[in-house]
Coordinates of C-alpha atoms and ligand atoms in Angstrom, one line a residue:
X23 CA 12.8 -35.9 -9.9
X24 CA 14.5 -33.0 -11.6
X25 CA 13.4 -29.5 -10.8
X26 CA 12.2 -28.8 -14.3
X27 CA 10.3 -32.2 -14.4
X28 CA 8.6 -31.5 -11.2
X29 CA 7.8 -28.0 -12.3
X30 CA 6.3 -29.1 -15.6
X31 CA 4.0 -31.6 -13.8
X32 CA 3.1 -29.0 -11.2
X33 CA 2.1 -26.6 -13.9
X34 CA -0.2 -29.2 -15.5
X35 CA -2.1 -29.4 -12.2
X36 CA -2.1 -25.6 -11.6
X37 CA -3.5 -25.0 -15.1
X38 CA -6.6 -26.9 -13.9
X39 CA -6.8 -24.9 -10.8
X40 CA -6.2 -21.4 -11.8
X41 CA -7.9 -19.4 -14.6
X42 CA -6.1 -19.1 -17.8
X43 CA -5.4 -15.4 -17.1
X44 CA -3.9 -16.2 -13.6
X45 CA -1.9 -19.0 -15.1
X46 CA -0.5 -16.9 -18.0
X47 CA 0.4 -13.8 -15.8
X48 CA 1.7 -15.5 -12.8
X49 CA 2.5 -19.1 -13.1
X50 CA 3.8 -19.3 -16.6
X51 CA 6.3 -16.5 -16.0
X52 CA 7.9 -18.2 -13.0
X53 CA 11.5 -19.5 -13.3
X54 CA 12.5 -22.7 -11.6
X55 CA 15.8 -22.2 -9.8
X56 CA 16.4 -25.2 -7.7
X57 CA 14.9 -28.4 -6.2
X58 CA 16.8 -30.0 -3.4
X59 CA 16.0 -31.8 -0.1
X60 CA 12.3 -31.0 -0.3
X61 CA 12.8 -27.4 -1.2
X62 CA 11.6 -25.9 -4.4
X63 CA 13.1 -22.5 -5.2
X64 CA 11.3 -20.4 -7.7
X65 CA 12.3 -17.0 -9.2
X66 CA 10.0 -14.0 -9.9
X67 CA 10.7 -10.7 -11.4
X68 CA 10.2 -8.2 -8.7
X69 CA 9.3 -7.8 -4.9
X70 CA 5.6 -7.2 -5.6
X71 CA 5.4 -10.5 -7.5
X72 CA 7.3 -12.2 -4.7
X73 CA 4.8 -10.9 -2.0
X74 CA 1.8 -11.5 -4.2
X75 CA 2.9 -14.9 -5.0
X76 CA 3.6 -15.8 -1.4
X77 CA 0.2 -14.6 -0.4
X78 CA -1.9 -16.0 -3.1
X79 CA -0.3 -19.0 -4.7
X80 CA 2.3 -20.7 -2.6
X81 CA -0.1 -22.7 -0.6
X82 CA -2.0 -24.1 -3.7
X83 CA 1.3 -24.9 -5.2
X84 CA 2.6 -26.7 -2.0
X85 CA -0.7 -28.8 -2.1
X86 CA -0.1 -29.6 -5.7
X87 CA 3.5 -30.6 -5.0
X88 CA 2.3 -32.9 -2.2
X89 CA -0.1 -34.6 -4.5
X90 CA 2.4 -35.1 -7.1
X91 CA 5.3 -36.4 -4.9
X92 CA 3.6 -37.7 -1.8
X93 CA 6.0 -35.6 0.3
X94 CA 5.7 -32.1 1.7
X95 CA 7.8 -29.7 -0.2
X96 CA 8.4 -26.2 0.8
X97 CA 8.3 -23.6 -1.9
X98 CA 10.5 -20.6 -1.7
X99 CA 10.2 -17.6 -3.9
X100 CA 12.9 -15.2 -4.6
X101 CA 13.4 -12.1 -6.8
X102 CA 15.8 -12.8 -9.7
X103 CA 16.8 -11.0 -12.6
X104 CA 14.4 -11.4 -15.6
X105 CA 15.9 -10.1 -18.8
X106 CA 12.6 -9.8 -20.5
X107 CA 10.4 -7.9 -18.1
X108 CA 7.5 -7.8 -20.5
X109 CA 4.5 -10.0 -20.1
X110 CA 4.1 -13.0 -22.3
X111 CA 3.4 -12.0 -26.0
X112 CA -0.2 -13.4 -25.7
X113 CA -0.8 -10.3 -23.7
X114 CA -0.6 -8.2 -26.7
X115 CA -3.6 -9.8 -28.1
X116 CA -5.7 -8.7 -25.1
X117 CA -4.9 -5.1 -25.6
X118 CA -8.2 -3.7 -26.6
X119 CA -8.7 -2.0 -29.9
X120 CA -8.7 1.8 -29.9
X121 CA -12.2 2.9 -29.3
X122 CA -12.0 6.4 -30.2
X123 CA -11.9 7.1 -33.9
X124 CA -11.9 10.9 -33.2
X125 CA -8.6 10.7 -31.7
X126 CA -7.0 9.6 -34.9
X127 CA -8.4 12.5 -36.9
X128 CA -6.1 14.7 -35.1
X129 CA -4.7 16.2 -38.4
X130 CA -2.9 19.0 -36.6
X131 CA -0.8 16.5 -34.7
X132 CA 2.4 17.0 -36.6
X133 CA 2.0 20.6 -37.8
X134 CA 1.1 22.3 -34.6
X135 CA 4.0 23.8 -32.7
X136 CA 5.1 21.5 -30.0
X137 CA 4.1 22.7 -26.7
X138 CA 6.7 21.8 -24.0
X139 CA 5.2 18.9 -22.1
X140 CA 6.6 18.2 -18.7
X141 CA 9.8 16.7 -20.0
X142 CA 12.4 15.7 -17.6
X143 CA 15.9 15.3 -18.7
X144 CA 19.0 15.7 -16.7
X145 CA 19.1 19.3 -17.8
X146 CA 15.5 20.0 -16.7
X147 CA 16.2 18.9 -13.1
X148 CA 14.8 22.2 -11.8
X149 CA 11.5 21.6 -13.3
X150 CA 11.3 18.3 -11.5
X151 CA 11.3 20.2 -8.2
X152 CA 8.3 22.2 -9.3
X153 CA 6.2 19.3 -9.8
X154 CA 7.5 16.3 -7.9
X155 CA 8.5 16.7 -4.3
X156 CA 12.0 15.4 -4.0
X157 CA 11.4 14.3 -0.4
X158 CA 8.7 11.9 -1.5
X159 CA 11.0 8.9 -2.2
X160 CA 10.9 5.2 -1.7
X161 CA 13.7 5.7 0.7
X162 CA 11.7 8.0 2.9
X163 CA 8.6 5.8 2.9
X164 CA 8.4 3.6 5.9
X165 CA 6.9 0.3 4.9
X166 CA 4.8 -1.9 7.0
X167 CA 2.3 -4.7 6.6
X168 CA -0.4 -2.1 5.8
X169 CA 1.4 -0.8 2.8
X170 CA 3.9 -3.5 1.6
X171 CA 1.9 -4.5 -1.4
X172 CA 1.3 -1.0 -2.7
X173 CA 4.9 -0.1 -2.0
X174 CA 6.3 -3.1 -3.8
X175 CA 4.0 -2.7 -6.8
X176 CA 4.9 1.0 -7.0
X177 CA 8.6 0.0 -7.0
X178 CA 7.9 -2.6 -9.7
X179 CA 6.3 0.0 -11.8
X180 CA 9.1 2.6 -11.2
X181 CA 11.7 0.0 -12.3
X182 CA 9.8 -1.0 -15.4
X183 CA 7.3 1.5 -16.4
X184 CA 4.6 0.2 -18.8
X185 CA 5.8 -3.3 -18.4
X186 CA 4.7 -4.9 -15.3
X187 CA 1.5 -3.5 -13.7
X188 CA -0.5 -1.3 -15.9
X189 CA -2.4 0.6 -14.8
X190 CA -1.5 0.6 -11.1
X191 CA -4.4 1.7 -9.0
X192 CA -3.6 2.5 -5.4
X193 CA -6.4 3.4 -2.9
X194 CA -6.6 4.1 0.7
X195 CA -7.8 6.7 3.2
X196 CA -6.5 10.2 3.5
X197 CA -2.9 10.8 4.7
X198 CA -1.8 7.3 4.3
X199 CA 0.9 7.9 1.8
X200 CA -0.7 7.6 -1.7
X201 CA 0.6 10.9 -3.0
X202 CA 4.0 10.1 -1.5
X203 CA 4.2 6.8 -3.4
X204 CA 3.1 8.4 -6.5
X205 CA 5.9 11.0 -6.3
X206 CA 8.2 8.3 -5.4
X207 CA 7.6 6.5 -8.6
X208 CA 8.1 9.6 -10.7
X209 CA 11.3 10.4 -8.9
X210 CA 12.7 7.0 -9.4
X211 CA 11.7 6.9 -13.0
X212 CA 13.5 10.1 -13.5
X213 CA 16.6 9.0 -11.6
X214 CA 16.9 5.8 -13.6
X215 CA 16.4 7.7 -16.8
X216 CA 19.1 10.2 -15.8
X217 CA 21.4 7.5 -14.9
X218 CA 20.9 5.8 -18.3
X219 CA 21.3 9.2 -20.0
X220 CA 17.7 8.7 -21.5
X221 CA 14.8 11.1 -21.8
X222 CA 11.5 10.4 -20.0
X223 CA 8.3 12.3 -19.8
X224 CA 6.8 12.1 -16.4
X225 CA 3.6 14.0 -15.6
X226 CA 2.2 14.2 -12.1
X227 CA -1.2 15.8 -12.0
X228 CA -4.1 15.8 -9.6
X229 CA -7.4 14.9 -11.2
X230 CA -8.6 18.3 -10.2
X231 CA -5.9 20.0 -12.2
X232 CA -6.4 17.8 -15.1
X233 CA -10.0 18.8 -14.9
X234 CA -9.2 22.4 -14.8
X235 CA -6.8 22.3 -17.7
X236 CA -9.4 20.5 -19.6
X237 CA -12.2 23.0 -19.0
X238 CA -9.7 25.8 -20.0
X239 CA -8.6 24.1 -23.1
X240 CA -12.4 23.5 -24.1
X241 CA -13.0 27.2 -23.4
X242 CA -10.1 28.4 -25.4
X243 CA -10.5 25.9 -28.1
X244 CA -7.1 24.4 -27.5
X245 CA -8.2 20.8 -26.9
X246 CA -5.6 19.4 -29.3
X247 CA -2.8 20.9 -27.3
X248 CA -4.3 19.6 -24.1
X249 CA -4.6 16.1 -25.7
X250 CA -1.1 16.1 -27.1
X251 CA 0.3 17.2 -23.8
X252 CA -1.1 14.2 -21.9
X253 CA -0.9 11.6 -24.6
X254 CA 2.7 11.9 -25.3
X255 CA 3.9 11.1 -21.8
X256 CA 5.8 8.0 -20.7
X257 CA 4.5 7.9 -17.2
X258 CA 1.3 9.6 -16.2
X259 CA 0.7 9.8 -12.5
X260 CA -2.8 11.0 -11.5
X261 CA -3.7 11.6 -8.0
X262 CA -7.1 11.6 -6.3
X263 CA -9.1 10.1 -9.1
X264 CA -12.2 9.9 -6.9
X265 CA -12.9 13.4 -8.2
X266 CA -14.0 11.8 -11.5
X267 CA -17.3 11.3 -9.8
X268 CA -20.1 12.3 -12.0
X269 CA -17.9 14.4 -14.4
X270 CA -19.0 13.2 -17.7
X271 CA -17.1 15.2 -20.2
X272 CA -14.0 14.6 -18.1
X273 CA -14.5 10.9 -17.9
X274 CA -14.8 10.8 -21.7
X275 CA -11.6 12.8 -22.2
X276 CA -9.9 10.7 -19.5
X277 CA -11.1 7.5 -21.2
X278 CA -9.4 8.4 -24.4
X279 CA -6.3 9.6 -22.8
X280 CA -6.1 6.3 -20.9
X281 CA -6.6 4.2 -24.0
X282 CA -4.0 6.1 -26.1
X283 CA -1.4 5.6 -23.4
X284 CA -2.3 2.2 -22.5
X285 CA -2.2 1.1 -26.1
X286 CA 1.3 2.4 -26.5
X287 CA 2.5 0.6 -23.3
X288 CA 2.8 3.9 -21.4
X289 CA 2.6 3.6 -17.6
X290 CA -0.4 5.0 -15.8
X291 CA -0.7 5.1 -12.0
X292 CA -3.9 6.3 -10.3
X293 CA -4.7 6.9 -6.7
X294 CA -8.0 7.3 -4.9
X295 CA -9.2 7.7 -1.5
X296 CA -11.7 4.9 -1.9
X297 CA -12.0 1.7 -3.8
X298 CA -13.2 1.8 -7.4
X299 CA -16.6 0.4 -6.4
X300 CA -17.2 3.4 -4.2
X301 CA -16.5 6.1 -6.7
X302 CA -19.9 7.1 -7.5
X303 CA -21.1 7.5 -11.0
X304 CA -17.8 6.3 -12.5
X305 CA -18.5 4.9 -15.9
X306 CA -18.4 1.2 -16.2
X307 CA -15.8 1.3 -18.9
X308 CA -13.5 3.3 -16.7
X309 CA -13.9 1.0 -13.8
X310 CA -13.1 -1.9 -16.0
X311 CA -10.1 -0.2 -17.4
X312 CA -8.8 0.8 -14.1
X313 CA -8.8 -2.8 -12.9
X314 CA -7.0 -4.2 -15.9
X315 CA -3.7 -3.9 -14.2
X316 CA -3.2 -4.1 -10.5
X317 CA -5.4 -2.7 -7.7
X318 CA -3.8 -2.5 -4.4
X319 CA -4.7 -0.7 -1.1
X320 CA -2.9 1.1 1.8
X321 CA -4.4 0.5 5.3
X322 CA -4.0 2.7 8.3
X323 CA -0.7 2.0 10.2
X324 CA -0.7 0.0 13.4
X325 CA 0.9 1.3 16.6
X326 CA 4.4 -0.1 15.7
X327 CA 4.5 1.4 12.3
X328 CA 3.3 4.7 13.7
X329 CA 6.3 4.5 16.1
X330 CA 8.6 3.8 13.3
X331 CA 7.2 6.6 11.2
X332 CA 7.5 9.0 14.0
X333 CA 11.2 8.1 14.7
X334 CA 12.0 8.4 11.0
X335 CA 10.3 11.8 10.7
X336 CA 11.9 13.1 14.0
X337 CA 15.3 12.1 12.7
X338 CA 14.6 13.8 9.3
X339 CA 13.5 17.0 11.2
X340 CA 16.5 16.8 13.6
X341 CA 14.3 16.6 16.7
X342 CA 15.5 14.7 19.7
X343 CA 12.2 13.1 20.6
X344 CA 12.4 10.8 23.7
X345 CA 11.0 7.3 23.4
X346 CA 8.1 8.0 25.7
X347 CA 7.0 11.0 23.8
X348 CA 7.0 8.9 20.6
X349 CA 5.0 6.2 22.3
X350 CA 2.5 8.7 23.6
X351 CA 2.0 10.3 20.2
X352 CA 1.9 6.9 18.3
X353 CA -0.8 5.7 20.7
X354 CA -2.8 8.9 20.6
X355 CA -2.7 9.8 17.0
X356 CA -4.1 6.9 15.1
X357 CA -5.9 8.1 12.1
X358 CA -3.1 8.7 9.6
X359 CA 0.4 9.5 8.9
X360 CA -0.2 13.1 7.9
X361 CA -1.6 13.9 11.4
X362 CA 1.4 12.2 13.0
X363 CA 3.8 14.3 11.0
X364 CA 1.6 17.4 11.7
X365 CA 1.9 16.7 15.4
X366 CA 5.6 16.5 15.3
X367 CA 5.9 19.7 13.3
X368 CA 3.6 21.5 15.5
X369 CA 5.2 20.3 18.7
X370 CA 8.6 21.2 17.2
X371 CA 7.6 24.8 16.6
X372 CA 6.0 25.2 19.9
X373 CA 9.2 24.0 21.6
X374 CA 11.2 26.3 19.5
X375 CA 9.1 29.3 20.5
X376 CA 8.7 28.5 24.2
X377 CA 12.0 26.6 24.9
X378 CA 9.8 23.9 26.5
X379 CA 11.2 20.3 26.6
X380 CA 10.1 17.3 24.5
X381 CA 7.9 15.7 27.1
X382 CA 4.4 14.2 27.2
X383 CA 3.3 17.3 29.2
X384 CA 4.5 19.6 26.3
X385 CA 2.7 17.4 23.9
X386 CA -0.5 17.7 25.8
X387 CA -0.2 21.4 25.7
X388 CA 1.0 22.0 22.3
X389 CA -1.2 19.5 20.7
X390 CA -4.3 20.0 22.8
X391 CA -6.5 20.6 19.9
X392 CA -5.3 17.8 17.7
X393 CA -5.5 15.4 20.7
X394 CA -9.0 16.3 21.5
X395 CA -10.1 15.8 17.9
X396 CA -8.9 12.2 17.9
X397 CA -11.9 10.0 17.9
X398 CA -11.6 7.2 20.3
X399 CA -10.8 4.2 18.1
X400 CA -10.9 0.6 19.4
X401 CA -7.6 -1.0 19.5
X402 CA -7.5 -4.2 17.6
X403 CA -6.8 -7.6 19.0
X404 CA -3.4 -7.7 17.5
X405 CA -2.4 -4.4 19.2
X406 CA -3.6 -5.9 22.5
X407 CA -1.6 -9.0 22.1
X408 CA 1.4 -7.2 21.4
X409 CA 1.1 -4.8 24.2
X410 CA 0.4 -7.6 26.7
X411 CA 3.3 -9.7 25.5
X412 CA 5.5 -6.7 26.0
X413 CA 4.4 -6.1 29.4
X414 CA 4.7 -9.6 30.5
X415 CA 7.9 -10.2 28.6
X416 CA 6.7 -13.0 26.5
X417 CA 6.2 -13.4 22.7
X418 CA 3.0 -12.9 20.8
X419 CA 3.5 -16.3 19.4
X420 CA 3.3 -17.7 23.0
X421 CA 0.1 -16.0 23.5
X422 CA -1.5 -17.5 20.5
X423 CA 0.2 -21.0 21.0
X424 CA -1.4 -23.9 22.9
X425 CA 1.3 -23.8 25.6
X426 CA 0.1 -23.8 29.2
X427 CA 2.6 -22.8 31.7
X428 CA 1.3 -20.2 34.2
X429 CA 3.7 -17.4 33.0
X430 CA 2.0 -17.7 29.6
X431 CA -1.5 -18.7 30.5
X432 CA -2.3 -15.8 32.6
X433 CA -1.1 -13.1 30.2
X434 CA -3.1 -14.8 27.6
X435 CA -6.1 -14.5 29.7
X436 CA -5.3 -10.9 30.3
X437 CA -5.1 -10.3 26.6
X438 CA -8.3 -12.1 26.1
X439 CA -10.0 -10.0 28.8
X440 CA -8.7 -6.8 27.3
X441 CA -9.9 -7.9 23.9
X442 CA -13.4 -8.4 25.2
X443 CA -13.3 -5.1 27.0
X444 CA -11.8 -2.9 24.4
X445 CA -12.6 -4.2 21.0
X446 CA -16.0 -4.6 19.7
X447 CA -15.3 -8.1 18.5
X448 CA -17.6 -11.1 19.2
X449 CA -16.3 -13.7 21.6
X450 CA -15.9 -16.2 18.7
X451 CA -13.7 -13.8 16.8
X452 CA -11.6 -13.2 20.0
X453 CA -11.2 -17.0 20.5
X454 CA -10.2 -17.3 16.9
X455 CA -7.5 -14.7 17.2
X456 CA -6.1 -16.6 20.0
X457 CA -4.9 -19.7 18.2
X458 CA -8.5 -20.8 17.3
X459 CA -9.8 -21.3 20.9
X460 CA -13.5 -21.4 21.4
X461 CA -15.6 -18.7 23.0
X462 CA -16.1 -20.6 26.2
X463 CA -12.4 -20.3 26.8
X464 CA -12.7 -16.5 26.4
X465 CA -15.5 -16.4 28.9
X466 CA -13.4 -18.4 31.3
X467 CA -10.4 -16.2 30.8
X468 CA -12.4 -13.1 31.6
X469 CA -13.7 -14.5 34.8
X470 CA -10.2 -15.6 36.0
X471 CA -8.9 -12.1 35.3
X472 CA -11.8 -10.4 37.0
X473 CA -11.3 -12.5 40.1
X474 CA -7.6 -11.8 40.2
X475 CA -8.2 -8.1 39.9
X476 CA -10.5 -8.3 42.9
X477 CA -7.9 -10.0 45.0
X478 CA -4.6 -8.6 43.7
X479 CA -3.8 -4.9 43.6
X480 CA -0.8 -5.5 41.4
X481 CA -2.9 -7.3 38.9
X482 CA -5.4 -4.5 38.9
X483 CA -3.0 -1.8 38.5
X484 CA -1.2 -3.6 35.5
X485 CA -4.4 -4.1 33.7
X486 CA -5.6 -0.6 34.4
X487 CA -2.3 0.7 33.0
X488 CA -2.7 -1.6 30.0
X489 CA -6.2 -0.3 29.4
X490 CA -5.1 3.3 29.6
X491 CA -2.3 2.8 27.1
X492 CA -4.4 0.9 24.8
X493 CA -7.5 3.2 24.6
X494 CA -7.6 6.9 25.2
Ligands
ADP30 P1 -2.4 10.7 0.9 O1 -2.0 11.1 -0.5 O2 -2.7 9.2 1.0 O3 -3.5 11.4 1.5 P2 0.3 11.6 1.6 O4 1.0 10.8 0.6 O5 0.0 13.1 1.2 O6 -1.1 10.9 1.8 O7 1.0 11.5 2.9 C1 0.7 12.4 4.0 C2 2.0 12.8 4.6 O8 2.4 11.5 5.4 C3 3.1 13.0 3.7 O9 4.0 13.9 4.2 C4 3.9 11.7 3.5 O10 5.2 11.9 3.3 C5 3.7 11.1 4.9 N1 3.6 9.7 4.9 C6 2.6 8.9 4.6 N2 2.7 7.6 4.7 C7 4.1 7.5 5.1 C8 5.0 6.3 5.2 N3 4.6 5.1 5.2 N4 6.3 6.7 5.6 C9 6.7 8.0 5.6 N5 6.0 9.0 5.4 C10 4.7 8.8 5.2
MG31 MG1 -2.9 12.5 -1.6

């Protein structure tokens, strides 16, 4: 069968499986690239689409292909250039009508003197620095599985503002890089515009600042100016929208600004330290608008990513931090990236003052307060598996596999034991995480390990060391 034929038939099936919306936004936009030796290559428009597609649709697609051909066909998704990045034209129909008649009665719109909005052109580069932090770029953002979706979506938005995911809503706990990504979008949009010799208006504002400006504008009866400023931007980056909580006047204003920008295909990116459902007293109509585009989150980084971030930051700050100190910090400071960065800066200045060396001892002294504030957090099973695999010099995939040779079986039992001791997971969940074993296997593993610890000092020491490193 030819690639196109196969794809057409697959699409017919997918139409029945997915909602019309999903079909139109995702499936219908796909390009078929190639079909050869049971491999179907598909092209999507950006990295985010690639990730999203892989995570959400590939397995359904492979099922459909199997049903059609009776063979198992692997689907590959790659990013290719799409000349037309815009969504299918049907999308236009779903753009809601303007709901605010008042905003059109702005008869001063053309006659009032233009206030300088935050316009960024090549010549206004200095202004950029005041608002957008030039250090917060995509290049300086260390991506891990905790943030790859948000990162890819942000890149997609920066490359094609207003055209791919609008609005983009990024949420996640404090210090996990939301503001960094928001600035990175702004910086990239401006870079691209500069390169193309175009003008672009990018405004980055915290919701708090937006609120203050609004209050001031109301007080000084300069609402029109305020509106014009925000409603003529190309890319509006609003940080920390959780502060919308309960602020009715502001929500109203925000709603209209949002509509105006959205209806003219301007890009809006919002961040929040919690999901939409947890922003109290957020009007239903705002919740619904914020979810129109793409909602994506950033999770706390795991220990490897914390290591990677520390190394990157140390390099940026020109600190020579030995591996063991990085490991120590990455293990101890788990909550967020801001604290990791803070630890490095604080330790750096301490060392500068005292001429101490970069050592764990120094870290303990310089970061005493920070370290004591760290709430003990249970390591997760994945962390444990990785740590055990490293210690016993085997692969994580071996630990999860069905293989039984002793050099794998015992470390696997150790990992199960540590999972029971250190995580608060039920035995069933632990078994599940070890390649779908049952809870009886976990209980057995724990007994084996406990017995070994009684009879073999080496085993006891190794496990004690593992425990110390995993928890603190
Ligand atoms: P948030 O807005 O989510 O509270 P920030 O964006 O202010 O967090 O991030 C806090 C600090 O941590 C910033 O200095 C930022 O550069 C840094 N940071 C956060 N995540 C990353 C990351 N993945 N890679 C590099 N630096 C990061
Ligand atoms: Mg922030």
